[in-house]
């Protein structure tokens, strides 16, 4: 299976099952066009070669065909699917290795698109106690088997509203890590309102990544990310975000925003972040029911795809100007990315990664919190529903029929289970719009890598 | 004359050999939280 497309003046060919990427000339592209989706080396292609030769020379057509045969025999073009068997024997036997700790089901902003119900998660406003936090650490140590690296993400609501407990849990985990042989890595997501020098210092000393929520331009940010009195948050948070990003040497953080139907020109928001000096950026499509005015719908698809292409061009322009920055969804490692097992199984929600509420309840991930059908147990009792775990564990690219013919399946692993469930009531039926976005982002990311490689850019 | 420039090797098939140690970062711990992107994650074995 191959995927070929034209972007940024390049003819790009992705060999889906090997992961090889080729930049080809028009003759080769035409040849692939005429051969189609599959190639059989025992078949006679002389008519196709002759037809291609009419547009160029017969010699060029023949050269292209012999290159195609060489790549095919080297396992870099028209490669067969050799993972289906691996997936059939899928028996992952996962261990829990990452927790999303909801240390605060409360927030000091009232962002209109918040999937967390402005912090309440369909429950009531409350904070996690240190006791629950410590139990969560004990739980992950007990349930992580021989895994050494354990990740703890402090999430909310707004985790800075309960920062003393964040510190208590972190210190406890560091201590327990020593006696249990685990290496804890901490991350935190914040809206920045309560960020101060002391908190910054602690975060920088202890957290391997910090996600700073900002939607981009002031007008974009303040339309959605508002305080309790309805006023915008941009002016209060941007100076603090610039400060903490610089204090981390512009690395190991992301400014992360959300785009909605109200800012379909989100490339301008990403560029605004870059203009503010941020080198690590991420802007995600909003996830919202179609009844909301800001929800992304089919009618927005062409505009959004064009916007990703526009962003990709601006992204490369900045690199050519010697002013590179990173955009999360355009970062793709064509040589040393994750292994195929990771690519088949995805984010690990519900089996390797779970969310813990302030009360200690366990859910498959932060986006399932509040849906009691998915309550998996409690860190306080140690109870953990193996049936729910097993459903998530078994889910992979090959259990999702919609992924069968998709070229991007090994880059997104079949998408987000929570989105799939929320839109289609089935974790194995991906959310179609998100698939469309992902395919375009993968196309852009590969094109960017191609230009970087050809022009020797950073 | 060559008509093809290959950017990388057949990395996916190769990765089967080192596959599945599970020590790598969970995708959602980075910056997505509402989607799923794994291709930009680093392999813990190749990081060293």
mmCIF file of C-alpha atoms in Angstrom, chain A residues 342-347 395-404 406 408-421 426-432 434-435 438, chain B residues 35-38:
data_model
loop_
_atom_site.group_PDB
_atom_site.id
_atom_site.type_symbol
_atom_site.label_atom_id
_atom_site.label_comp_id
_atom_site.label_asym_id
_atom_site.label_seq_id
_atom_site.Cartn_x
_atom_site.Cartn_y
_atom_site.Cartn_z
ATOM 1 C CA UNK A 342 3.606 1.475 20.029
ATOM 2 C CA UNK A 343 2.250 2.526 16.647
ATOM 3 C CA UNK A 344 -0.324 -0.266 16.716
ATOM 4 C CA UNK A 345 -1.517 0.371 20.249
ATOM 5 C CA UNK A 346 -1.473 4.158 20.552
ATOM 6 C CA UNK A 347 -1.744 6.275 23.660
ATOM 7 C CA UNK A 395 -8.021 -2.226 20.764
ATOM 8 C CA UNK A 396 -5.400 -1.445 18.118
ATOM 9 C CA UNK A 397 -5.094 -0.324 14.507
ATOM 10 C CA UNK A 398 -6.254 -3.733 13.299
ATOM 11 C CA UNK A 399 -9.424 -3.790 15.418
ATOM 12 C CA UNK A 400 -10.586 -0.560 13.730
ATOM 13 C CA UNK A 401 -12.101 -1.293 10.306
ATOM 14 C CA UNK A 402 -11.924 2.375 9.290
ATOM 15 C CA UNK A 403 -8.124 2.245 9.572
ATOM 16 C CA UNK A 404 -7.674 -0.589 7.102
ATOM 17 C CA UNK A 406 -5.825 4.673 5.801
ATOM 18 C CA UNK A 408 -1.852 7.505 8.352
ATOM 19 C CA UNK A 409 -2.712 4.598 10.629
ATOM 20 C CA UNK A 410 0.830 4.074 11.920
ATOM 21 C CA UNK A 411 1.154 7.770 12.783
ATOM 22 C CA UNK A 412 -1.961 8.126 14.941
ATOM 23 C CA UNK A 413 -2.562 4.486 15.941
ATOM 24 C CA UNK A 414 -6.203 4.698 15.054
ATOM 25 C CA UNK A 415 -6.874 7.922 16.909
ATOM 26 C CA UNK A 416 -8.190 8.880 20.300
ATOM 27 C CA UNK A 417 -10.388 6.290 22.047
ATOM 28 C CA UNK A 418 -12.295 8.975 23.939
ATOM 29 C CA UNK A 419 -13.163 10.832 20.745
ATOM 30 C CA UNK A 420 -14.226 7.552 19.143
ATOM 31 C CA UNK A 421 -16.468 6.723 22.079
ATOM 32 C CA UNK A 426 -17.368 2.609 20.164
ATOM 33 C CA UNK A 427 -13.653 2.906 20.975
ATOM 34 C CA UNK A 428 -12.908 0.993 17.765
ATOM 35 C CA UNK A 429 -14.754 3.444 15.522
ATOM 36 C CA UNK A 430 -12.570 6.542 15.128
ATOM 37 C CA UNK A 431 -14.012 10.057 15.032
ATOM 38 C CA UNK A 432 -14.027 10.805 11.303
ATOM 39 C CA UNK A 434 -10.206 13.902 13.611
ATOM 40 C CA UNK A 435 -9.012 11.330 11.043
ATOM 41 C CA UNK A 438 -4.654 13.805 11.167
ATOM 42 C CA UNK B 35 -6.229 13.635 19.987
ATOM 43 C CA UNK B 36 -3.735 10.875 19.434
ATOM 44 C CA UNK B 37 -0.398 11.342 17.750
ATOM 45 C CA UNK B 38 2.333 8.824 18.297
#
